[in-house]
CSV table of C-alpha atoms in Angstrom, one decimal:
chain,number,residue,atom,x,y,z
S,1,MET,CA,86.0,105.2,101.4
S,2,ASN,CA,85.1,101.9,103.0
S,3,ASN,CA,88.8,100.8,102.7
S,4,TYR,CA,90.1,103.9,104.5
S,5,PHE,CA,87.5,103.4,107.3
S,6,HIS,CA,88.8,99.8,107.8
S,7,ILE,CA,92.4,101.0,107.8
S,8,ILE,CA,91.6,103.6,110.4
S,9,LEU,CA,89.8,101.1,112.6
S,10,LEU,CA,92.6,98.6,112.4
S,11,SER,CA,95.2,101.3,113.2
S,12,ILE,CA,93.3,102.4,116.3
S,13,LEU,CA,92.9,98.8,117.4
S,14,SER,CA,96.6,98.2,116.9
S,15,VAL,CA,97.6,101.3,118.9
S,16,PHE,CA,95.0,100.4,121.7
S,17,LEU,CA,96.4,96.9,122.1
S,18,GLN,CA,100.0,98.1,122.3
S,19,THR,CA,99.3,100.9,124.8
S,20,ILE,CA,96.9,99.2,127.3
S,21,ASN,CA,98.4,98.0,130.6
S,22,ILE,CA,99.0,94.3,129.8
S,23,GLN,CA,99.0,92.2,132.9
S,24,LYS,CA,100.1,88.9,131.4
S,25,VAL,CA,101.2,87.7,128.0
S,26,SER,CA,100.9,84.0,127.2
S,27,SER,CA,99.9,81.7,124.3
S,28,GLN,CA,96.5,80.1,123.6
S,29,THR,CA,95.9,77.1,121.4
S,30,THR,CA,93.3,77.6,118.6
S,31,LYS,CA,92.6,74.6,116.4
S,32,GLY,CA,96.1,73.2,117.1
S,33,LYS,CA,97.9,76.5,116.5
S,34,LEU,CA,99.5,78.6,119.2
S,35,ARG,CA,98.2,82.2,119.3
S,36,PRO,CA,99.9,84.9,121.3
S,37,VAL,CA,97.4,86.4,123.8
S,38,CYS,CA,97.4,88.9,126.7
S,39,VAL,CA,95.2,88.9,129.7
S,40,TYR,CA,93.8,92.3,130.6
S,41,LYS,CA,91.5,92.6,133.6
S,42,GLY,CA,90.7,88.9,133.5
S,43,ASP,CA,89.9,89.1,129.8
S,44,THR,CA,91.9,87.0,127.3
S,45,ILE,CA,92.7,89.1,124.2
S,46,PRO,CA,94.4,87.7,121.1
S,47,TYR,CA,97.7,89.6,120.5
S,48,ILE,CA,97.9,90.3,116.8
S,49,THR,CA,100.7,92.0,114.8
S,50,LEU,CA,99.1,93.8,111.9
S,51,ASN,CA,100.8,94.0,108.5
S,52,THR,CA,102.1,97.3,107.4
S,53,VAL,CA,99.4,99.1,105.3
S,54,TYR,CA,100.8,101.3,102.6
S,55,ILE,CA,98.8,104.4,101.7
S,56,TYR,CA,99.7,106.4,98.6
S,57,PRO,CA,98.0,109.5,97.2
S,58,ARG,CA,95.1,108.7,94.8
S,59,ILE,CA,96.4,108.6,91.2
S,60,LYS,CA,95.1,111.4,89.0
S,61,PHE,CA,95.2,110.3,85.4
S,62,LYS,CA,95.4,112.9,82.7
S,63,ASN,CA,93.2,110.9,80.3
S,64,GLU,CA,91.8,107.4,79.6
S,65,LYS,CA,94.9,106.3,77.8
S,66,GLU,CA,97.0,106.9,80.8
S,67,ARG,CA,94.5,105.0,83.0
S,68,ARG,CA,94.7,102.0,80.6
S,69,ARG,CA,98.5,102.1,80.6
S,70,TYR,CA,98.5,102.0,84.4
S,71,ASN,CA,96.0,99.1,84.6
S,72,LYS,CA,98.1,97.2,82.0
S,73,LEU,CA,101.2,97.7,84.2
S,74,VAL,CA,99.3,96.4,87.3
S,75,ARG,CA,98.2,93.3,85.2
S,76,ASP,CA,101.8,92.8,84.0
S,77,VAL,CA,103.3,93.1,87.5
S,78,LYS,CA,100.8,90.6,88.8
S,79,LYS,CA,101.7,88.2,86.1
S,80,THR,CA,105.5,88.5,86.2
S,81,LEU,CA,106.2,89.1,89.9
S,82,PRO,CA,105.4,85.5,90.9
S,83,LEU,CA,107.8,84.3,88.2
S,84,ALA,CA,110.6,86.6,89.4
S,85,LYS,CA,110.1,85.2,92.9
S,86,GLU,CA,110.2,81.7,91.6
S,87,ILE,CA,113.5,82.5,89.8
S,88,ARG,CA,114.9,83.9,93.0
S,89,ARG,CA,114.1,80.7,94.9
S,90,ALA,CA,115.6,78.6,92.1
S,91,VAL,CA,118.8,80.7,92.2
S,92,ILE,CA,119.1,80.4,96.0
S,93,GLU,CA,118.4,76.6,96.0
S,94,THR,CA,120.9,76.0,93.1
S,95,TYR,CA,123.6,78.1,94.8
S,96,GLU,CA,123.1,76.3,98.1
S,97,TYR,CA,123.2,72.9,96.5
S,98,LEU,CA,126.3,73.7,94.4
S,99,GLU,CA,128.1,74.6,97.6
S,100,THR,CA,127.6,71.0,98.8
S,101,LEU,CA,129.1,69.4,95.7
S,102,PRO,CA,132.8,68.3,96.1
S,103,ASN,CA,134.2,69.2,92.7
S,104,GLU,CA,133.8,71.3,89.5
S,105,GLU,CA,132.8,68.4,87.3
S,106,MET,CA,129.8,67.6,89.5
S,107,ARG,CA,128.8,71.3,89.7
S,108,LYS,CA,128.8,71.5,85.9
S,109,GLU,CA,126.8,68.4,85.6
S,110,HIS,CA,124.3,69.7,88.1
S,111,LEU,CA,124.0,73.0,86.3
S,112,LYS,CA,123.3,71.2,83.0
S,113,ASN,CA,120.4,69.3,84.7
S,114,VAL,CA,119.1,72.5,86.3
S,115,GLU,CA,119.2,74.3,82.9
S,116,LYS,CA,117.2,71.5,81.3
S,117,GLY,CA,114.7,71.4,84.1
S,118,LEU,CA,114.2,75.2,84.0
S,119,LYS,CA,113.7,75.2,80.3
S,120,LYS,CA,111.2,72.4,80.5
S,121,GLN,CA,109.3,74.1,83.4
S,122,TYR,CA,109.4,77.7,82.3
S,123,THR,CA,109.4,77.7,78.5
S,124,PRO,CA,105.6,77.3,78.3
S,125,LYS,CA,105.1,80.1,80.8
S,126,MET,CA,107.6,82.4,79.0
S,127,LYS,CA,105.9,81.8,75.7
S,128,LYS,CA,102.7,83.2,77.2
S,129,LEU,CA,104.3,86.5,78.1
S,130,THR,CA,104.0,89.6,75.9
S,131,PHE,CA,107.2,91.5,74.9
S,132,ALA,CA,106.4,94.2,77.5
S,133,GLN,CA,105.9,91.5,80.2
S,134,GLY,CA,109.3,89.9,79.2
S,135,LYS,CA,111.1,93.2,79.6
S,136,LEU,CA,109.4,93.8,83.0
S,137,LEU,CA,110.3,90.3,84.2
S,138,ILE,CA,114.0,91.1,83.5
S,139,LYS,CA,113.7,94.1,85.7
S,140,LEU,CA,111.9,92.3,88.4
S,141,VAL,CA,114.5,89.5,88.4
S,142,ASP,CA,117.1,92.2,89.2
S,143,ARG,CA,114.8,93.5,92.0
S,144,GLU,CA,114.4,90.0,93.5
S,145,CYS,CA,117.9,88.7,93.1
S,146,ASN,CA,119.9,91.9,93.4
S,147,SER,CA,121.6,90.9,90.2
S,148,SER,CA,120.7,91.4,86.5
S,149,SER,CA,119.6,88.4,84.5
S,150,TYR,CA,122.9,88.7,82.6
S,151,GLN,CA,125.0,88.5,85.8
S,152,LEU,CA,123.0,85.4,86.9
S,153,VAL,CA,123.5,83.6,83.6
S,154,LYS,CA,127.2,84.5,83.6
S,155,SER,CA,127.6,83.3,87.2
S,156,PHE,CA,126.0,79.9,86.7
S,157,MET,CA,126.6,79.2,83.0
S,158,GLY,CA,129.6,81.2,82.1
S,159,SER,CA,130.4,84.2,79.9
S,160,PHE,CA,129.8,82.5,76.6
S,161,LYS,CA,126.1,81.6,77.3
S,162,ALA,CA,125.5,85.0,79.0
S,163,GLY,CA,126.8,86.7,75.8
S,164,PHE,CA,124.7,84.4,73.6
S,165,TYR,CA,121.5,85.1,75.5
S,166,GLN,CA,122.2,88.8,75.7
S,167,THR,CA,122.8,88.9,71.9
S,168,PHE,CA,119.6,87.0,71.3
S,169,ALA,CA,117.6,89.3,73.6
S,170,ALA,CA,119.1,92.4,71.8
S,171,LEU,CA,117.7,91.1,68.5
S,172,PHE,CA,114.3,91.8,70.0
S,173,GLY,CA,115.2,95.1,71.5
S,174,ALA,CA,115.6,93.8,75.1
S,175,SER,CA,118.6,93.6,77.4
S,176,LEU,CA,119.4,91.0,80.1
S,177,LYS,CA,121.6,93.7,81.7
S,178,LYS,CA,118.6,95.9,82.4
S,179,GLU,CA,118.6,97.0,86.1
S,180,TYR,CA,115.8,98.0,88.4
S,181,HIS,CA,115.7,101.5,89.8
S,182,PRO,CA,112.9,101.8,92.4
S,183,GLU,CA,113.8,105.3,93.5
S,184,ASP,CA,114.0,106.7,89.9
S,185,LYS,CA,112.5,105.5,86.6
S,186,ASP,CA,110.9,102.4,88.1
S,187,LYS,CA,109.2,104.2,90.9
S,188,SER,CA,105.7,103.5,89.6
S,189,ILE,CA,106.5,99.8,89.2
S,190,GLU,CA,107.9,99.6,92.8
S,191,LYS,CA,104.7,101.2,94.2
S,192,ILE,CA,102.6,98.5,92.4
S,193,VAL,CA,104.9,95.7,93.5
S,194,ILE,CA,104.7,96.8,97.2
S,195,LEU,CA,100.9,97.0,97.0
S,196,VAL,CA,100.6,93.6,95.3
S,197,GLU,CA,103.0,91.9,97.8
S,198,ASN,CA,101.0,93.3,100.6
S,199,GLY,CA,97.7,92.1,99.1
S,200,GLN,CA,96.4,95.7,98.7
S,201,LEU,CA,96.1,95.5,94.9
């Protein structure tokens, strides 16, 4: 109830600041940082853009088992989402750097070094994931990169390695080709991701 009260107060404040007759907009320095301000009737007011607040209906669990399943999914998203975002950054950085290299030989050499570095950095983290978290990570990588893990491996390391890793994943009942469907079967995951990203969960 307290949270809803704060949300309502912040919403009212936001609307008020946007609708008042602002006489002058300027910037004010606070501890070395510029802050946008407006001057209203001789009073200097900080001009703050509030983050979007997402409000979903309260979840009604059928039983305790369903509640535990949901709490486990929240925990798994919190654990795997940062990894998916790190992978996205690594993909972007690698792609941008490859574009600067003059020939195919140098690109292949760089990709070998990247692969070694990623294995060294992420193998300990991946070993700590449960099977369910690993499958969730594959989906979240697709969400973050707009490409399945299989497509990413194929793009950077070729069809042979992509096929090898896909076969290896299939032995454990997983698939690197798994896609993310936020409007359909992954709706509940998407809701949790949005709340986690926004600091509401």
